[in-house]
Amino acid sequence: MSEFLQRSVEYLPILLQGAWLTIQVTVGSLILSTLLGLVWATMRVSGIPILMWISASVINLLRGIPIIVLLFYIYFVMPDLGLSLSALQAGIIGLGIAYSAYQAENFRAGIEAIDRGQIEAAESMGMSWWLMMRRVILPQAFRIVLPPYGNTMIMMLKDSSQASTITVAELALQGKLIATSTFQNATVFTLVALLYLVMCVPLILLVRHFEKRGQK
Amino acid sequence: MIEIKGLKKAYGNLEVIKGVDARVERGEVVCIVGPSGSGKSTILRCINGLEDYQGGRIEIDGQHVDRHSKQIKAIRTEVAMVFQRFNLFPHRTVLENIIEGPVFVRGEPREQAVAHARELLASVGLESKADAKPSQLSGGQQQRVAIARALAMRPKAILFDEPTSALDPELVGDVLDVMRRLAETGLTMVVVTHEMQFAREVADRVLFIDGGVIVEQGPAKELLNNPQQARTQDFLRRVLHPM
């Protein structure tokens, strides 16, 4: 045990650097996926056929491509097309785009769960589509969407480890590097797992809070 | 004020309104009665542009009502609607529900809208509920708030779509009371209802609709006390003496 602690003290600074990158990737891609997801979802419920078609196609395309392939594409293929990104940028954009499809479906479900009567009440007082979204639909959808949104946050935190495949030295990759150079697999990966868990706990509590509030 | 000419409406192949002509004059209270599924709510929803229609024409003060036109929003601010299931906004308080339209649709100053809303709440007997959420109110109270919300837009007319059908029987009276007082103020009202007593006392005219057509129309007392058509007689007998 004391050996474990001793090594932990030795590896932790490096792993914490990785954890910091994990947080950057997660927060960045969370923001991007939320914004893009809102765009897809709004297009999907707009009632305008071309926008609905585009949104549905994009969502299905993204759902059909593994995140890792998307990351490779952005990091290794885009430079050929003249767009070079740093590994961190590519990781954030790749994960953000990949997750925007799931965010969009979540948002759409929330919007479509709103009672039809709410839309009619808003329409019958002369609201425009956008005013109705802003004042009536989205505030109500927001509460419905929060618990699944929290779950997506947790999944994104863990999936940020996929950015390691394009050399983002986040927590999982740092762990692997230390493990290969020291052969202390058990110690290193136990620490890595603990660090992920520690980062997840606040999110898990947040989801529970959302769920409790949603029941009221 | 409201003019309906040759209105036809179909859902796919199912024709639900088969040519309806009707007029509502300013200040008039018109009740639309008839069996369920006869198309009476649909007519009301067409007047507000909540439904589109395939044939005929609806005009409100000469303005063509078309769900897909640009003027529809302007028309809707002048003709309010009260729904069977109230459709209050559950995430806003009673007061916020009432000022929503005036402030965000008509651009009234907030203080003015709030003052008006409090007057309206008092007039429906709910001044103490201004800060309650709709879920804390009974159905009858919610419907009275919905009526206040409709009035807040200072509409030329209010359309009521079975306003008491979703209420427990003991709560119906308060809502009808409010509507009766509104009728006395000279507000133009079109009311789809099953409350024959209300129609008899408050309505100027009654339209009896069955199978998507107006079977009979006339002054309320005349039509309800002495219906001419067999279908009207049959309907009224069943409504007034269900046993």
Short mmCIF file of C-alpha atoms in Angstrom, two decimals:
data_model
loop_
_atom_site.label_atom_id
_atom_site.label_comp_id
_atom_site.label_asym_id
_atom_site.label_seq_id
_atom_site.Cartn_x
_atom_site.Cartn_y
_atom_site.Cartn_z
CA MET A 1 0.00 0.00 0.00
CA SER A 2 2.72 2.45 0.93
CA GLU A 3 4.40 1.55 -2.34
CA PHE A 4 1.20 2.46 -4.18
CA LEU A 5 1.03 5.81 -2.39
CA GLN A 6 4.66 6.52 -3.06
CA ARG A 7 4.25 5.87 -6.79
CA SER A 8 1.00 7.77 -6.85
CA VAL A 9 2.73 10.87 -5.58
CA GLU A 10 5.27 10.41 -8.30
CA TYR A 11 2.79 9.92 -11.18
CA LEU A 12 -0.02 12.22 -10.08
CA PRO A 13 1.41 15.51 -11.36
CA ILE A 14 1.69 14.08 -14.88
CA LEU A 15 -1.73 12.46 -14.67
CA LEU A 16 -3.27 15.70 -13.43
CA GLN A 17 -1.88 17.44 -16.49
CA GLY A 18 -3.71 14.82 -18.50
CA ALA A 19 -6.85 15.34 -16.45
CA TRP A 20 -6.70 19.06 -17.16
CA LEU A 21 -6.64 18.32 -20.89
CA THR A 22 -9.51 15.87 -20.40
CA ILE A 23 -11.51 18.68 -18.85
CA GLN A 24 -10.65 21.05 -21.68
CA VAL A 25 -11.68 18.52 -24.30
CA THR A 26 -14.89 17.70 -22.43
CA VAL A 27 -15.97 21.27 -21.78
CA GLY A 28 -15.05 22.42 -25.28
CA SER A 29 -16.84 19.60 -27.04
CA LEU A 30 -19.80 19.91 -24.65
CA ILE A 31 -20.29 23.55 -25.62
CA LEU A 32 -19.87 22.82 -29.32
CA SER A 33 -22.18 19.80 -29.27
CA THR A 34 -24.84 21.75 -27.36
CA LEU A 35 -24.82 24.65 -29.81
CA LEU A 36 -24.78 22.40 -32.87
CA GLY A 37 -27.37 20.11 -31.32
CA LEU A 38 -29.67 23.09 -30.77
CA VAL A 39 -29.22 24.07 -34.42
CA TRP A 40 -30.04 20.55 -35.69
CA ALA A 41 -33.00 20.21 -33.33
CA THR A 42 -34.41 23.61 -34.26
CA MET A 43 -34.09 22.76 -37.95
CA ARG A 44 -35.70 19.39 -37.30
CA VAL A 45 -38.83 20.89 -35.73
CA SER A 46 -38.96 23.99 -37.94
CA GLY A 47 -41.64 22.55 -40.21
CA ILE A 48 -39.60 23.63 -43.24
CA PRO A 49 -39.04 20.47 -45.34
CA ILE A 50 -35.56 21.28 -46.66
CA LEU A 51 -34.21 22.19 -43.21
CA MET A 52 -35.82 19.10 -41.67
CA TRP A 53 -34.27 16.93 -44.36
CA ILE A 54 -30.80 18.42 -43.94
CA SER A 55 -30.95 18.05 -40.18
CA ALA A 56 -32.19 14.45 -40.32
CA SER A 57 -29.43 13.57 -42.83
CA VAL A 58 -26.70 15.15 -40.74
CA ILE A 59 -27.89 13.41 -37.60
CA ASN A 60 -28.03 10.02 -39.29
CA LEU A 61 -24.64 10.54 -40.90
CA LEU A 62 -23.04 11.43 -37.58
CA ARG A 63 -24.72 8.56 -35.78
CA GLY A 64 -23.41 6.17 -38.41
CA ILE A 65 -19.74 7.16 -38.10
CA PRO A 66 -17.63 6.01 -35.15
CA ILE A 67 -16.19 8.88 -33.17
CA ILE A 68 -12.68 7.60 -33.70
CA VAL A 69 -13.08 7.70 -37.48
CA LEU A 70 -14.44 11.21 -37.29
CA LEU A 71 -11.43 12.24 -35.21
CA PHE A 72 -9.02 10.66 -37.73
CA TYR A 73 -10.83 12.42 -40.52
CA ILE A 74 -10.59 15.84 -38.93
CA TYR A 75 -7.02 15.46 -37.74
CA PHE A 76 -5.44 13.53 -40.62
CA VAL A 77 -7.61 14.27 -43.68
CA MET A 78 -8.51 17.91 -43.21
CA PRO A 79 -4.88 19.08 -43.55
CA ASP A 80 -4.94 17.63 -47.09
CA LEU A 81 -7.86 19.98 -47.74
CA GLY A 82 -5.91 22.88 -46.36
CA LEU A 83 -7.27 22.93 -42.82
CA SER A 84 -4.67 22.11 -40.20
CA LEU A 85 -5.78 21.95 -36.61
CA SER A 86 -3.92 21.26 -33.41
CA ALA A 87 -4.67 17.90 -31.82
CA LEU A 88 -6.66 19.59 -29.07
CA GLN A 89 -8.72 21.62 -31.54
CA ALA A 90 -9.37 18.56 -33.67
CA GLY A 91 -10.37 16.57 -30.60
CA ILE A 92 -12.83 19.19 -29.41
CA ILE A 93 -14.33 19.68 -32.85
CA GLY A 94 -14.53 15.95 -33.57
CA LEU A 95 -16.19 15.03 -30.29
CA GLY A 96 -18.40 18.13 -30.45
CA ILE A 97 -19.66 17.27 -33.92
CA ALA A 98 -20.09 13.58 -33.11
CA TYR A 99 -22.08 14.29 -29.98
CA SER A 100 -24.19 17.03 -31.58
CA ALA A 101 -26.29 14.28 -33.15
CA TYR A 102 -27.19 12.80 -29.77
CA GLN A 103 -27.75 16.23 -28.25
CA ALA A 104 -30.04 17.10 -31.15
CA GLU A 105 -32.15 13.97 -30.68
CA ASN A 106 -32.37 14.68 -26.98
CA PHE A 107 -33.42 18.30 -27.55
CA ARG A 108 -35.92 17.25 -30.20
CA ALA A 109 -37.50 14.73 -27.83
CA GLY A 110 -37.82 17.49 -25.23
CA ILE A 111 -39.41 19.89 -27.69
CA GLU A 112 -41.81 17.28 -29.00
CA ALA A 113 -42.85 16.33 -25.48
CA ILE A 114 -44.46 19.76 -25.06
CA ASP A 115 -48.23 19.55 -25.08
CA ARG A 116 -49.80 20.53 -28.40
CA GLY A 117 -52.12 22.86 -26.47
CA GLN A 118 -49.15 25.01 -25.47
CA ILE A 119 -48.33 25.63 -29.11
CA GLU A 120 -51.95 26.46 -29.87
CA ALA A 121 -52.18 28.86 -26.94
CA ALA A 122 -49.02 30.61 -28.12
CA GLU A 123 -50.18 30.73 -31.74
CA SER A 124 -53.63 31.95 -30.80
CA MET A 125 -52.17 34.99 -29.04
CA GLY A 126 -50.33 35.92 -32.21
CA MET A 127 -46.82 34.77 -31.31
CA SER A 128 -44.32 34.28 -34.10
CA TRP A 129 -42.62 30.90 -34.39
CA TRP A 130 -39.42 32.20 -32.88
CA LEU A 131 -41.14 34.01 -29.98
CA MET A 132 -43.09 30.83 -29.23
CA MET A 133 -39.87 28.81 -29.17
CA ARG A 134 -38.18 31.29 -26.89
CA ARG A 135 -40.99 32.02 -24.46
CA VAL A 136 -43.07 28.85 -24.42
CA ILE A 137 -41.40 25.76 -25.91
CA LEU A 138 -37.72 25.97 -25.00
CA PRO A 139 -38.15 26.92 -21.32
CA GLN A 140 -40.41 23.90 -20.85
CA ALA A 141 -38.28 21.61 -23.00
CA PHE A 142 -35.24 22.66 -20.98
CA ARG A 143 -36.55 20.99 -17.83
CA ILE A 144 -37.41 17.80 -19.66
CA VAL A 145 -34.03 17.67 -21.34
CA LEU A 146 -31.82 18.33 -18.32
CA PRO A 147 -31.52 14.79 -16.85
CA PRO A 148 -30.57 13.13 -20.18
CA TYR A 149 -28.30 16.10 -20.87
CA GLY A 150 -26.46 15.36 -17.64
CA ASN A 151 -25.99 11.77 -18.74
CA THR A 152 -24.56 12.95 -22.04
CA MET A 153 -22.08 15.10 -20.10
CA ILE A 154 -20.86 12.01 -18.25
CA MET A 155 -20.53 10.03 -21.47
CA MET A 156 -18.61 12.87 -23.09
CA LEU A 157 -16.20 13.10 -20.18
CA LYS A 158 -15.35 9.43 -20.63
CA ASP A 159 -15.37 9.53 -24.43
CA SER A 160 -12.91 12.41 -24.35
CA SER A 161 -10.34 9.62 -23.91
CA GLN A 162 -10.83 8.87 -27.60
CA ALA A 163 -8.96 12.09 -28.32
CA SER A 164 -5.87 10.17 -27.24
CA THR A 165 -6.00 8.42 -30.63
CA ILE A 166 -5.05 11.70 -32.28
CA THR A 167 -2.27 12.42 -29.78
CA VAL A 168 -4.13 14.64 -27.34
CA ALA A 169 -2.22 13.88 -24.16
CA GLU A 170 -5.26 13.68 -21.97
CA LEU A 171 -5.63 11.48 -18.93
CA ALA A 172 -5.90 8.09 -20.63
CA LEU A 173 -2.94 8.72 -22.92
CA GLN A 174 -0.76 10.07 -20.10
CA GLY A 175 -1.60 6.95 -18.13
CA LYS A 176 -0.67 4.70 -21.02
CA LEU A 177 2.62 6.56 -21.52
CA ILE A 178 3.59 6.23 -17.87
CA ALA A 179 2.55 2.58 -17.81
CA THR A 180 4.61 1.65 -20.88
CA SER A 181 7.70 3.35 -19.50
CA THR A 182 7.43 2.09 -15.90
CA PHE A 183 5.52 -1.21 -16.31
CA GLN A 184 3.48 -0.19 -13.23
CA ASN A 185 0.27 -1.03 -15.01
CA ALA A 186 -1.83 -1.74 -11.93
CA THR A 187 -0.86 1.43 -10.11
CA VAL A 188 -1.15 3.71 -13.09
CA PHE A 189 -4.48 2.47 -14.44
CA THR A 190 -5.99 2.36 -10.96
CA LEU A 191 -5.07 6.00 -10.60
CA VAL A 192 -6.44 6.82 -14.04
CA ALA A 193 -9.73 5.11 -13.24
CA LEU A 194 -9.95 6.91 -9.89
CA LEU A 195 -9.33 10.27 -11.51
CA TYR A 196 -12.10 9.69 -14.08
CA LEU A 197 -14.40 8.65 -11.26
CA VAL A 198 -13.57 11.75 -9.26
CA MET A 199 -14.41 13.94 -12.24
CA CYS A 200 -17.64 12.05 -12.85
CA VAL A 201 -18.98 12.27 -9.32
CA PRO A 202 -19.97 15.96 -9.48
CA LEU A 203 -21.73 15.28 -12.78
CA ILE A 204 -23.55 12.27 -11.34
CA LEU A 205 -24.72 14.40 -8.42
CA LEU A 206 -25.81 17.09 -10.85
CA VAL A 207 -27.92 14.61 -12.82
CA ARG A 208 -29.53 13.41 -9.63
CA HIS A 209 -30.32 17.02 -8.72
CA PHE A 210 -31.90 17.60 -12.16
CA GLU A 211 -33.97 14.45 -11.85
CA LYS A 212 -35.27 15.41 -8.44
CA ARG A 213 -36.17 18.87 -9.66
CA GLY A 214 -37.86 17.44 -12.72
CA GLN A 215 -40.21 15.38 -10.57
CA LYS A 216 -41.60 18.45 -8.86
CA MET B 1 -67.56 41.21 -37.80
CA ILE B 2 -66.84 37.53 -38.42
CA GLU B 3 -68.04 36.29 -41.75
CA ILE B 4 -67.87 32.66 -42.83
CA LYS B 5 -68.80 31.76 -46.39
CA GLY B 6 -69.02 28.24 -47.76
CA LEU B 7 -66.44 26.89 -45.32
CA LYS B 8 -65.19 23.41 -46.18
CA LYS B 9 -62.58 21.41 -44.35
CA ALA B 10 -61.35 17.86 -44.82
CA TYR B 11 -58.78 15.66 -43.15
CA GLY B 12 -57.57 13.62 -46.11
CA ASN B 13 -60.71 12.12 -47.59
CA LEU B 14 -62.80 12.76 -44.51
CA GLU B 15 -64.86 15.88 -44.99
CA VAL B 16 -65.67 17.37 -41.59
CA ILE B 17 -67.07 20.77 -42.57
CA LYS B 18 -69.29 20.59 -45.62
CA GLY B 19 -70.11 24.17 -46.49
CA VAL B 20 -70.91 26.43 -43.57
CA ASP B 21 -72.17 30.01 -43.88
CA ALA B 22 -72.42 32.13 -40.78
CA ARG B 23 -72.03 35.70 -39.57
CA VAL B 24 -71.28 37.06 -36.15
CA GLU B 25 -72.06 40.72 -35.61
CA ARG B 26 -70.11 43.00 -33.30
CA GLY B 27 -71.28 42.61 -29.72
CA GLU B 28 -73.14 39.43 -30.46
CA VAL B 29 -72.88 36.24 -28.41
CA VAL B 30 -73.25 33.17 -30.57
CA CYS B 31 -73.28 29.66 -29.19
CA ILE B 32 -72.43 26.71 -31.40
CA VAL B 33 -74.01 23.49 -30.22
CA GLY B 34 -74.21 20.00 -31.63
CA PRO B 35 -73.12 16.41 -31.08
CA SER B 36 -69.44 15.66 -30.58
CA GLY B 37 -67.60 15.14 -33.82
CA SER B 38 -70.02 17.41 -35.65
CA GLY B 39 -67.28 19.89 -36.54
CA LYS B 40 -68.18 22.73 -34.19
CA SER B 41 -64.73 23.05 -32.59
CA THR B 42 -63.14 22.79 -36.01
CA ILE B 43 -65.11 25.81 -37.22
CA LEU B 44 -63.93 27.78 -34.20
CA ARG B 45 -60.32 26.76 -34.79
CA CYS B 46 -60.58 27.79 -38.44
CA ILE B 47 -61.73 31.27 -37.38
CA ASN B 48 -58.51 31.66 -35.41
CA GLY B 49 -56.37 30.13 -38.13
CA LEU B 50 -55.34 27.20 -35.95
CA GLU B 51 -56.59 24.97 -38.78
CA ASP B 52 -56.47 25.58 -42.48
CA TYR B 53 -59.49 24.95 -44.65
CA GLN B 54 -59.92 23.76 -48.20
CA GLY B 55 -62.95 25.68 -49.37
CA GLY B 56 -64.79 28.91 -48.70
CA ARG B 57 -63.59 31.99 -46.96
CA ILE B 58 -63.44 33.43 -43.46
CA GLU B 59 -63.14 37.17 -42.92
CA ILE B 60 -62.74 39.14 -39.73
CA ASP B 61 -63.58 42.78 -40.28
CA GLY B 62 -62.83 42.25 -43.94
CA GLN B 63 -59.45 40.62 -43.34
CA HIS B 64 -59.07 37.20 -44.89
CA VAL B 65 -58.16 34.54 -42.32
CA ASP B 66 -55.51 32.25 -43.73
CA ARG B 67 -53.28 30.19 -41.46
CA HIS B 68 -50.36 30.63 -43.83
CA SER B 69 -50.66 34.34 -44.51
CA LYS B 70 -48.57 37.06 -42.93
CA GLN B 71 -51.53 38.90 -41.40
CA ILE B 72 -52.60 35.89 -39.37
CA LYS B 73 -50.57 37.01 -36.36
CA ALA B 74 -52.20 40.42 -36.40
CA ILE B 75 -55.64 38.85 -36.69
CA ARG B 76 -54.91 36.53 -33.77
CA THR B 77 -54.00 39.43 -31.51
CA GLU B 78 -57.50 40.74 -32.11
CA VAL B 79 -59.42 37.50 -31.75
CA ALA B 80 -58.46 35.59 -28.62
CA MET B 81 -59.16 31.98 -27.87
CA VAL B 82 -60.05 30.09 -24.69
CA PHE B 83 -59.44 26.36 -24.81
CA GLN B 84 -61.15 23.35 -23.32
CA ARG B 85 -57.95 22.35 -21.52
CA PHE B 86 -56.99 25.94 -20.53
CA ASN B 87 -53.48 25.65 -22.00
CA LEU B 88 -51.95 28.01 -19.48
CA PHE B 89 -48.16 28.13 -19.55
CA PRO B 90 -47.17 25.89 -16.63
CA HIS B 91 -43.71 27.41 -16.17
CA ARG B 92 -45.08 30.89 -15.55
CA THR B 93 -47.16 32.35 -12.76
CA VAL B 94 -50.75 33.42 -13.20
CA LEU B 95 -49.73 37.06 -13.61
CA GLU B 96 -46.98 36.19 -16.08
CA ASN B 97 -49.43 34.14 -18.11
CA ILE B 98 -51.71 37.13 -18.41
CA ILE B 99 -49.07 39.70 -19.36
CA GLU B 100 -47.27 37.36 -21.78
CA GLY B 101 -49.30 38.40 -24.82
CA PRO B 102 -49.54 42.15 -24.09
CA VAL B 103 -45.84 42.50 -23.28
CA PHE B 104 -44.18 40.11 -25.70
CA VAL B 105 -46.59 40.13 -28.62
CA ARG B 106 -48.08 43.62 -28.49
CA GLY B 107 -45.14 45.36 -26.89
CA GLU B 108 -47.12 47.02 -24.11
CA PRO B 109 -45.00 48.52 -21.28
CA ARG B 110 -44.69 45.99 -18.51
CA GLU B 111 -46.10 48.16 -15.69
CA GLN B 112 -49.18 48.96 -17.72
CA ALA B 113 -49.69 45.28 -18.59
CA VAL B 114 -49.29 44.26 -14.95
CA ALA B 115 -51.81 46.85 -13.78
CA HIS B 116 -54.29 45.70 -16.41
CA ALA B 117 -53.64 42.05 -15.51
CA ARG B 118 -54.39 42.73 -11.83
CA GLU B 119 -57.67 44.40 -12.78
CA LEU B 120 -58.59 41.44 -14.91
CA LEU B 121 -57.66 38.98 -12.17
CA ALA B 122 -59.88 40.89 -9.77
CA SER B 123 -62.70 40.79 -12.27
CA VAL B 124 -62.52 36.99 -12.42
CA GLY B 125 -62.21 36.80 -8.63
CA LEU B 126 -58.61 35.61 -8.48
CA GLU B 127 -56.60 38.65 -7.41
CA SER B 128 -55.02 36.62 -4.60
CA LYS B 129 -53.63 34.04 -7.06
CA ALA B 130 -51.41 36.38 -9.08
CA ASP B 131 -48.20 34.68 -8.00
CA ALA B 132 -49.46 31.10 -8.01
CA LYS B 133 -48.42 28.61 -10.66
CA PRO B 134 -51.24 27.19 -12.79
CA SER B 135 -50.70 23.72 -11.28
CA GLN B 136 -51.69 25.11 -7.87
CA LEU B 137 -55.13 26.13 -9.13
CA SER B 138 -58.31 24.16 -9.66
CA GLY B 139 -59.57 23.63 -13.19
CA GLY B 140 -62.20 26.31 -12.77
CA GLN B 141 -59.64 28.81 -11.52
CA GLN B 142 -57.29 27.93 -14.37
CA GLN B 143 -60.03 28.54 -16.90
CA ARG B 144 -60.81 31.91 -15.35
CA VAL B 145 -57.13 32.80 -15.62
CA ALA B 146 -57.24 31.70 -19.26
CA ILE B 147 -60.18 34.04 -19.81
CA ALA B 148 -58.25 36.88 -18.15
CA ARG B 149 -55.30 36.05 -20.40
CA ALA B 150 -57.54 36.28 -23.44
CA LEU B 151 -58.98 39.60 -22.25
CA ALA B 152 -55.51 41.01 -21.62
CA MET B 153 -55.02 41.27 -25.37
CA ARG B 154 -58.02 43.65 -25.48
CA PRO B 155 -59.51 41.53 -28.25
CA LYS B 156 -62.41 42.41 -30.51
CA ALA B 157 -63.81 38.96 -29.93
CA ILE B 158 -63.13 35.83 -27.89
CA LEU B 159 -63.63 32.32 -29.17
CA PHE B 160 -64.45 29.76 -26.47
CA ASP B 161 -63.83 26.12 -27.33
CA GLU B 162 -65.90 24.06 -24.87
CA PRO B 163 -64.61 26.11 -21.95
CA THR B 164 -66.36 24.06 -19.27
CA SER B 165 -66.14 20.55 -20.72
CA ALA B 166 -62.97 19.62 -18.83
CA LEU B 167 -64.23 20.91 -15.46
CA ASP B 168 -65.72 19.11 -12.51
CA PRO B 169 -69.43 19.92 -12.42
CA GLU B 170 -69.20 22.05 -9.28
CA LEU B 171 -66.60 24.32 -10.91
CA VAL B 172 -68.58 25.02 -14.06
CA GLY B 173 -70.74 27.71 -12.49
CA ASP B 174 -67.93 30.14 -11.68
CA VAL B 175 -66.60 30.02 -15.22
CA LEU B 176 -70.04 30.49 -16.76
CA ASP B 177 -70.61 33.39 -14.38
CA VAL B 178 -67.51 35.16 -15.67
CA MET B 179 -68.61 34.52 -19.26
CA ARG B 180 -72.10 35.80 -18.56
CA ARG B 181 -70.68 39.06 -17.17
CA LEU B 182 -68.43 39.36 -20.20
CA ALA B 183 -71.40 38.98 -22.50
CA GLU B 184 -73.11 41.82 -20.64
CA THR B 185 -70.16 44.12 -21.36
CA GLY B 186 -70.91 43.80 -25.05
CA LEU B 187 -67.91 41.64 -25.97
CA THR B 188 -68.29 39.62 -29.15
CA MET B 189 -68.22 35.96 -28.18
CA VAL B 190 -68.43 32.70 -30.09
CA VAL B 191 -68.89 29.80 -27.71
CA VAL B 192 -68.82 26.12 -28.54
CA THR B 193 -70.62 24.55 -25.62
CA HIS B 194 -72.79 21.78 -24.24
CA GLU B 195 -74.24 24.09 -21.59
CA MET B 196 -77.75 24.58 -22.96
CA GLN B 197 -78.88 26.65 -20.01
CA PHE B 198 -76.02 29.08 -20.60
CA ALA B 199 -76.81 29.24 -24.31
CA ARG B 200 -80.47 29.94 -23.61
CA GLU B 201 -79.77 32.73 -21.12
CA VAL B 202 -76.70 34.39 -22.57
CA ALA B 203 -76.54 33.77 -26.31
CA ASP B 204 -78.16 36.03 -28.84
CA ARG B 205 -78.10 33.30 -31.41
CA VAL B 206 -77.48 29.59 -31.49
CA LEU B 207 -76.14 27.54 -34.37
CA PHE B 208 -76.90 23.84 -34.31
CA ILE B 209 -74.28 21.90 -36.21
CA ASP B 210 -74.43 18.25 -37.16
CA GLY B 211 -72.42 16.29 -39.71
CA GLY B 212 -70.44 19.34 -40.77
CA VAL B 213 -73.38 21.53 -41.73
CA ILE B 214 -75.54 24.07 -39.93
CA VAL B 215 -78.78 22.21 -39.48
CA GLU B 216 -80.61 25.07 -37.84
CA GLN B 217 -79.86 28.53 -36.51
CA GLY B 218 -81.83 31.27 -34.88
CA PRO B 219 -82.37 33.35 -31.75
CA ALA B 220 -81.24 31.30 -28.76
CA LYS B 221 -84.53 30.96 -26.93
CA GLU B 222 -86.47 30.21 -30.09
CA LEU B 223 -84.11 27.53 -31.28
CA LEU B 224 -83.63 25.85 -27.93
CA ASN B 225 -87.26 26.01 -26.82
CA ASN B 226 -88.85 25.31 -30.12
CA PRO B 227 -86.49 23.60 -32.57
CA GLN B 228 -87.88 23.04 -36.05
CA GLN B 229 -85.61 20.31 -37.36
CA ALA B 230 -85.95 16.70 -36.27
CA ARG B 231 -82.18 16.39 -35.72
CA THR B 232 -82.14 19.45 -33.46
CA GLN B 233 -85.13 18.15 -31.50
CA ASP B 234 -83.51 14.77 -31.13
CA PHE B 235 -80.16 16.27 -29.99
CA LEU B 236 -81.74 18.63 -27.46
CA ARG B 237 -83.90 15.86 -26.04
CA ARG B 238 -80.82 13.72 -25.46
CA VAL B 239 -78.77 16.54 -23.96
CA LEU B 240 -81.47 17.86 -21.67
CA HIS B 241 -82.86 14.48 -20.60
CA PRO B 242 -79.97 12.04 -20.75
CA MET B 243 -81.76 9.42 -18.65
#
